[in-house]
Amino acid sequence: MPRAAVHTLGCRLNQAESALLADAFRTRGYEIVADSDPADLYVINSCSVTRGAEAKCRRLVRYLLKRTPDAHVVVTGCYAQLDAKALARIDGVDLVVGTEEKHRLPDLVGSLAKRPETEIRKIPMSRDAFTLPETGLFQETRANLKIQD
């Protein structure tokens, strides 16, 4: 069974969406592991509120690739939406997915293979592209309730 870890950077919305992504990967046969554990697939749900948040995302990507060089790394979220090319320049990133296709990640990584160039799935924005059910719970003690985008 492949192992996946979902790293969440940023806001409560990212936390709720990461919970949904983890659940979607689980239903497709992945074992979801703590974000500190080795995995075959790392999904980073990024933030772009500040340059510091963007730098933290890049550091995390490099750290994960150094720790597990054969792992697949996928970056999604606000930073992926705003500056996909910066993420694609990091050797080892397999896929950069903007916010519109975030909900399709489990399908997009199904045929993921290590390749020399990063695939960028970018991304005209639509407000209803990623709808959430009423709650999401993932590595948190409290459930998230989405009330606003």
Coordinates of N, CA and C in Angstrom, one line a residue:
M1 N 0.9 -1.2 0.0 CA 0.0 0.0 0.0 C 0.9 1.2 0.0
P2 N 0.7 2.1 -1.0 CA 1.6 3.4 -1.0 C 1.2 4.3 0.2
R3 N 2.2 5.0 0.6 CA 2.1 5.9 1.8 C 2.1 7.3 1.3
A4 N 1.2 8.1 1.9 CA 1.1 9.5 1.5 C 1.1 10.3 2.8
A5 N 1.7 11.5 2.7 CA 1.7 12.5 3.8 C 1.2 13.8 3.2
V6 N 0.3 14.4 4.0 CA -0.2 15.7 3.5 C 0.3 16.8 4.5
H7 N 1.0 17.7 4.0 CA 1.6 18.8 4.8 C 0.7 20.1 4.5
T8 N 0.3 20.7 5.6 CA -0.5 21.9 5.5 C 0.2 23.1 6.0
L9 N 0.3 24.1 5.1 CA 0.9 25.4 5.5 C -0.2 26.4 5.4
G10 N -0.4 27.3 6.4 CA -1.3 28.4 6.2 C -2.6 28.3 7.0
C11 N -3.6 28.7 6.4 CA -4.9 29.0 7.0 C -5.8 27.8 7.4
R12 N -6.9 28.1 8.0 CA -7.8 27.1 8.4 C -8.5 26.5 7.2
L13 N -8.7 27.2 6.1 CA -9.2 26.7 4.9 C -8.3 25.6 4.4
N14 N -7.0 25.9 4.4 CA -6.0 24.8 3.9 C -6.1 23.6 4.8
Q15 N -6.3 23.8 6.1 CA -6.4 22.6 7.0 C -7.6 21.8 6.6
A16 N -8.7 22.5 6.4 CA -10.0 21.7 6.0 C -9.8 21.0 4.7
E17 N -9.2 21.7 3.7 CA -9.0 21.1 2.4 C -8.0 19.9 2.5
S18 N -7.0 20.1 3.3 CA -6.0 19.0 3.5 C -6.7 17.7 4.1
A19 N -7.6 18.0 5.0 CA -8.4 16.8 5.6 C -9.1 16.1 4.5
L20 N -9.8 16.8 3.6 CA -10.5 16.2 2.5 C -9.6 15.5 1.5
L21 N -8.4 16.1 1.2 CA -7.5 15.5 0.4 C -7.0 14.1 1.0
A22 N -6.6 14.2 2.2 CA -6.2 13.0 2.9 C -7.2 11.9 2.8
D23 N -8.5 12.2 3.1 CA -9.5 11.3 3.0 C -9.7 10.7 1.6
A24 N -9.6 11.6 0.6 CA -9.7 11.1 -0.8 C -8.6 10.2 -1.2
F25 N -7.3 10.5 -0.7 CA -6.2 9.5 -1.0 C -6.4 8.2 -0.2
R26 N -6.9 8.3 1.0 CA -7.2 7.1 1.8 C -8.2 6.2 1.0
T27 N -9.3 6.8 0.5 CA -10.3 5.9 -0.2 C -9.7 5.4 -1.5
R28 N -8.6 5.9 -2.0 CA -8.0 5.4 -3.2 C -6.9 4.4 -2.9
G29 N -6.8 4.0 -1.6 CA -5.8 2.9 -1.3 C -4.5 3.4 -0.7
Y30 N -4.4 4.7 -0.4 CA -3.1 5.1 0.2 C -3.2 5.0 1.7
E31 N -2.1 4.7 2.4 CA -2.0 4.8 3.8 C -1.6 6.2 4.1
I32 N -2.4 6.9 4.9 CA -2.0 8.3 5.2 C -1.2 8.2 6.5
V33 N 0.0 8.8 6.4 CA 1.0 8.8 7.5 C 1.2 10.2 8.0
A34 N 1.7 10.3 9.2 CA 2.0 11.7 9.8 C 2.9 12.4 8.9
D35 N 2.8 13.7 8.8 CA 3.7 14.5 7.9 C 5.1 14.4 8.3
S36 N 5.5 13.8 9.4 CA 6.9 13.7 9.8 C 7.4 12.3 9.4
D37 N 6.6 11.4 8.9 CA 7.0 10.1 8.5 C 7.4 10.0 7.1
P38 N 8.3 9.0 6.7 CA 8.6 8.8 5.3 C 7.4 8.4 4.5
A39 N 7.3 8.8 3.3 CA 6.1 8.5 2.4 C 6.6 8.3 1.0
D40 N 5.7 7.7 0.2 CA 5.9 7.6 -1.2 C 5.5 8.8 -2.0
L41 N 4.5 9.5 -1.4 CA 3.9 10.7 -1.9 C 3.8 11.8 -0.9
Y42 N 4.3 13.0 -1.2 CA 4.1 14.1 -0.3 C 3.2 15.1 -1.0
V43 N 2.2 15.5 -0.4 CA 1.3 16.6 -0.9 C 1.5 17.8 0.0
I44 N 1.9 18.9 -0.5 CA 2.0 20.1 0.2 C 1.0 21.1 -0.2
N45 N 0.1 21.5 0.8 CA -0.9 22.4 0.5 C -0.4 23.8 1.0
S46 N 0.0 24.6 0.1 CA 0.9 25.8 0.3 C 0.1 27.0 0.7
C47 N 0.8 28.0 1.2 CA 0.3 29.3 1.6 C 1.2 30.4 0.9
S48 N 0.6 31.5 0.6 CA 1.3 32.6 -0.1 C 1.0 33.9 0.6
V49 N 0.6 33.9 1.8 CA 0.2 35.2 2.5 C 1.4 36.1 2.6
T50 N 2.6 35.5 2.9 CA 3.8 36.4 3.0 C 5.0 35.7 2.2
R51 N 6.0 36.4 2.0 CA 7.2 35.8 1.4 C 7.8 34.7 2.3
G52 N 7.6 34.9 3.6 CA 8.1 33.9 4.5 C 7.4 32.6 4.4
A53 N 6.1 32.7 4.1 CA 5.3 31.5 3.9 C 5.7 30.8 2.6
E54 N 6.0 31.5 1.6 CA 6.5 30.9 0.4 C 7.9 30.3 0.6
A55 N 8.7 31.0 1.3 CA 10.1 30.4 1.6 C 10.0 29.1 2.4
K56 N 9.0 29.1 3.4 CA 8.8 27.9 4.2 C 8.4 26.7 3.3
C57 N 7.6 27.0 2.3 CA 7.1 25.9 1.4 C 8.3 25.4 0.6
R58 N 9.1 26.3 0.1 CA 10.3 25.8 -0.7 C 11.3 25.0 0.2
R59 N 11.5 25.5 1.4 CA 12.4 24.7 2.4 C 11.8 23.4 2.6
L60 N 10.5 23.3 2.8 CA 9.8 22.0 3.1 C 10.0 21.0 1.9
V61 N 9.8 21.5 0.7 CA 10.0 20.7 -0.5 C 11.4 20.2 -0.5
R62 N 12.4 21.0 -0.3 CA 13.8 20.6 -0.4 C 14.1 19.6 0.7
Y63 N 13.6 19.8 1.9 CA 13.8 18.9 3.0 C 13.2 17.5 2.7
L64 N 12.0 17.5 2.2 CA 11.3 16.2 1.9 C 12.1 15.4 0.8
L65 N 12.5 16.2 -0.2 CA 13.3 15.5 -1.3 C 14.6 15.0 -0.8
K66 N 15.3 15.7 0.1 CA 16.5 15.3 0.6 C 16.4 14.1 1.5
R67 N 15.3 14.0 2.3 CA 15.0 12.9 3.2 C 14.6 11.7 2.4
T68 N 13.8 11.9 1.4 CA 13.2 10.7 0.6 C 13.3 11.1 -0.9
P69 N 14.5 10.9 -1.5 CA 14.7 11.4 -2.8 C 13.8 10.7 -3.9
D70 N 13.3 9.5 -3.6 CA 12.5 8.8 -4.6 C 11.0 9.1 -4.5
A71 N 10.7 9.9 -3.5 CA 9.2 10.2 -3.3 C 8.7 11.1 -4.3
H72 N 7.4 11.1 -4.6 CA 6.8 12.0 -5.5 C 6.4 13.2 -4.6
V73 N 6.6 14.4 -5.1 CA 6.2 15.6 -4.4 C 5.3 16.4 -5.3
V74 N 4.1 16.7 -4.7 CA 3.1 17.5 -5.3 C 2.8 18.7 -4.5
V75 N 2.8 19.9 -5.1 CA 2.5 21.1 -4.4 C 1.2 21.7 -4.9
T76 N 0.3 22.1 -4.0 CA -0.9 22.7 -4.4 C -1.2 23.9 -3.5
G77 N -2.3 24.6 -3.6 CA -2.6 25.7 -2.7 C -2.3 27.1 -3.3
C78 N -2.3 28.1 -2.5 CA -2.2 29.4 -2.9 C -0.8 29.7 -3.6
Y79 N 0.2 29.3 -3.0 CA 1.6 29.5 -3.6 C 1.7 28.8 -5.0
A80 N 1.2 27.6 -5.1 CA 1.2 26.9 -6.4 C 0.3 27.7 -7.4
Q81 N -0.7 28.3 -6.9 CA -1.6 29.1 -7.8 C -0.9 30.4 -8.3
L82 N -0.2 31.0 -7.4 CA 0.4 32.3 -7.7 C 1.7 32.3 -8.4
D83 N 2.5 31.3 -8.1 CA 3.9 31.2 -8.6 C 4.3 29.8 -8.9
A84 N 3.6 29.1 -9.8 CA 3.9 27.7 -10.1 C 5.3 27.6 -10.7
K85 N 5.8 28.5 -11.4 CA 7.1 28.4 -12.1 C 8.2 28.3 -11.0
A86 N 8.1 29.1 -9.9 CA 9.1 29.1 -8.9 C 9.2 27.7 -8.3
L87 N 8.0 27.1 -8.1 CA 8.0 25.7 -7.5 C 8.5 24.7 -8.5
A88 N 8.2 24.9 -9.8 CA 8.6 23.9 -10.8 C 10.2 24.0 -11.0
R89 N 10.8 25.1 -10.6 CA 12.2 25.2 -10.7 C 13.0 24.3 -9.7
I90 N 12.3 23.9 -8.7 CA 12.9 23.0 -7.6 C 13.0 21.6 -8.2
D91 N 14.3 21.1 -8.3 CA 14.5 19.8 -8.8 C 13.8 18.8 -7.9
G92 N 13.0 17.9 -8.5 CA 12.3 16.8 -7.8 C 10.8 17.0 -7.6
V93 N 10.3 18.3 -7.8 CA 8.9 18.5 -7.7 C 8.3 17.9 -9.0
D94 N 7.3 17.0 -8.7 CA 6.7 16.3 -9.9 C 5.5 17.0 -10.4
L95 N 4.7 17.6 -9.6 CA 3.5 18.2 -10.0 C 3.1 19.4 -9.2
V96 N 2.7 20.5 -9.9 CA 2.2 21.7 -9.2 C 0.8 21.9 -9.7
V97 N -0.1 22.0 -8.8 CA -1.5 22.1 -9.1 C -2.1 23.3 -8.4
G98 N -2.7 24.1 -9.2 CA -3.4 25.3 -8.6 C -4.7 25.0 -7.9
T99 N -5.3 26.0 -7.4 CA -6.4 25.8 -6.5 C -7.6 25.2 -7.2
E100 N -7.8 25.5 -8.5 CA -9.0 25.0 -9.2 C -9.0 23.5 -9.4
E101 N -7.8 22.9 -9.5 CA -7.7 21.4 -9.7 C -7.3 20.7 -8.5
K102 N -7.2 21.4 -7.4 CA -6.8 20.7 -6.1 C -7.7 19.5 -5.8
H103 N -8.9 19.6 -6.0 CA -9.8 18.5 -5.7 C -9.6 17.3 -6.5
R104 N -8.9 17.4 -7.6 CA -8.6 16.3 -8.5 C -7.2 15.7 -8.3
L105 N -6.5 16.1 -7.2 CA -5.2 15.6 -7.0 C -5.1 14.1 -6.9
P106 N -6.0 13.4 -6.2 CA -5.9 11.9 -6.2 C -6.0 11.3 -7.5
D107 N -6.7 11.9 -8.5 CA -6.8 11.3 -9.8 C -5.5 11.7 -10.6
L108 N -5.0 12.9 -10.4 CA -3.9 13.4 -11.1 C -2.6 12.6 -10.8
V109 N -2.5 12.2 -9.5 CA -1.2 11.5 -9.1 C -1.3 10.0 -9.5
G110 N -2.4 9.5 -9.9 CA -2.5 8.1 -10.2 C -1.5 7.6 -11.2
S111 N -1.1 8.4 -12.2 CA -0.2 8.0 -13.2 C 1.1 8.8 -13.1
L112 N 1.4 9.3 -11.9 CA 2.6 10.1 -11.7 C 3.8 9.3 -11.8
A113 N 4.8 9.8 -12.5 CA 6.1 9.1 -12.6 C 7.2 10.2 -12.5
K114 N 8.3 9.8 -11.9 CA 9.4 10.7 -11.9 C 9.8 11.1 -13.3
R115 N 9.9 12.4 -13.5 CA 10.3 12.8 -14.9 C 11.2 14.0 -14.7
P116 N 12.0 14.4 -15.8 CA 12.9 15.5 -15.7 C 12.2 16.8 -15.5
E117 N 11.0 17.0 -16.0 CA 10.3 18.3 -15.9 C 9.1 18.2 -15.0
T118 N 8.9 19.3 -14.3 CA 7.7 19.3 -13.5 C 6.5 19.6 -14.3
E119 N 5.4 18.9 -14.0 CA 4.1 19.2 -14.7 C 3.4 20.3 -13.9
I120 N 3.0 21.3 -14.6 CA 2.2 22.4 -14.0 C 0.8 22.3 -14.5
R121 N -0.1 22.2 -13.6 CA -1.6 22.2 -13.9 C -2.1 23.6 -13.4
K122 N -2.1 24.6 -14.4 CA -2.4 25.9 -14.0 C -3.5 26.5 -14.8
I123 N -4.3 27.3 -14.5 CA -5.2 27.3 -13.4 C -6.0 28.6 -13.5
P124 N -7.0 28.7 -14.3 CA -7.9 29.8 -14.2 C -8.8 29.5 -13.0
M125 N -9.1 30.6 -12.3 CA -9.8 30.4 -11.0 C -11.4 30.4 -11.2
S126 N -12.0 29.6 -10.5 CA -13.5 29.5 -10.4 C -13.8 29.4 -9.0
R127 N -14.8 30.2 -8.5 CA -15.2 30.2 -7.1 C -15.7 28.8 -6.6
D128 N -16.4 28.1 -7.4 CA -17.0 26.8 -7.0 C -16.2 25.6 -7.4
A129 N -14.9 25.8 -7.7 CA -14.1 24.7 -8.1 C -13.8 23.6 -7.1
F130 N -13.7 24.1 -5.8 CA -13.4 23.1 -4.7 C -14.4 23.3 -3.6
T131 N -15.5 22.6 -3.7 CA -16.5 22.7 -2.6 C -16.2 21.7 -1.5
L132 N -16.5 22.1 -0.3 CA -16.3 21.2 0.8 C -17.6 20.8 1.4
P133 N -17.6 19.6 2.0 CA -18.8 19.2 2.8 C -18.8 20.0 4.1
E134 N -19.7 19.8 4.9 CA -19.9 20.6 6.1 C -18.7 20.7 7.0
T135 N -18.0 19.5 7.2 CA -16.9 19.5 8.1 C -15.7 18.7 7.6
G136 N -14.5 18.9 8.1 CA -13.4 18.2 7.8 C -12.5 18.0 9.0
L137 N -12.0 16.8 9.3 CA -11.1 16.6 10.5 C -9.9 15.8 10.0
F138 N -8.7 16.4 10.2 CA -7.5 15.8 9.8 C -6.4 16.2 10.7
Q139 N -5.8 15.3 11.5 CA -4.7 15.6 12.4 C -4.9 16.9 13.3
E140 N -6.2 17.1 13.6 CA -6.6 18.2 14.4 C -7.5 17.7 15.5
T141 N -7.6 18.4 16.6 CA -8.5 18.0 17.6 C -9.9 18.6 17.4
R142 N -10.0 19.6 16.5 CA -11.3 20.2 16.3 C -11.6 20.1 14.8
A143 N -12.9 19.8 14.5 CA -13.3 19.8 13.1 C -13.3 21.2 12.5
N144 N -13.2 21.3 11.2 CA -13.2 22.6 10.5 C -14.6 22.8 9.9
L145 N -15.2 23.9 9.9 CA -16.4 24.2 9.3 C -16.2 25.3 8.3
K146 N -16.3 25.1 7.0 CA -16.1 26.1 6.0 C -17.3 27.0 5.9
I147 N -17.1 28.3 6.2 CA -18.2 29.3 6.0 C -17.9 30.3 5.0
Q148 N -16.7 30.4 4.5 CA -16.4 31.5 3.6 C -15.1 31.1 2.8
D149 N -15.1 31.5 1.5 CA -13.8 31.4 0.7 C -13.2 32.7 0.7

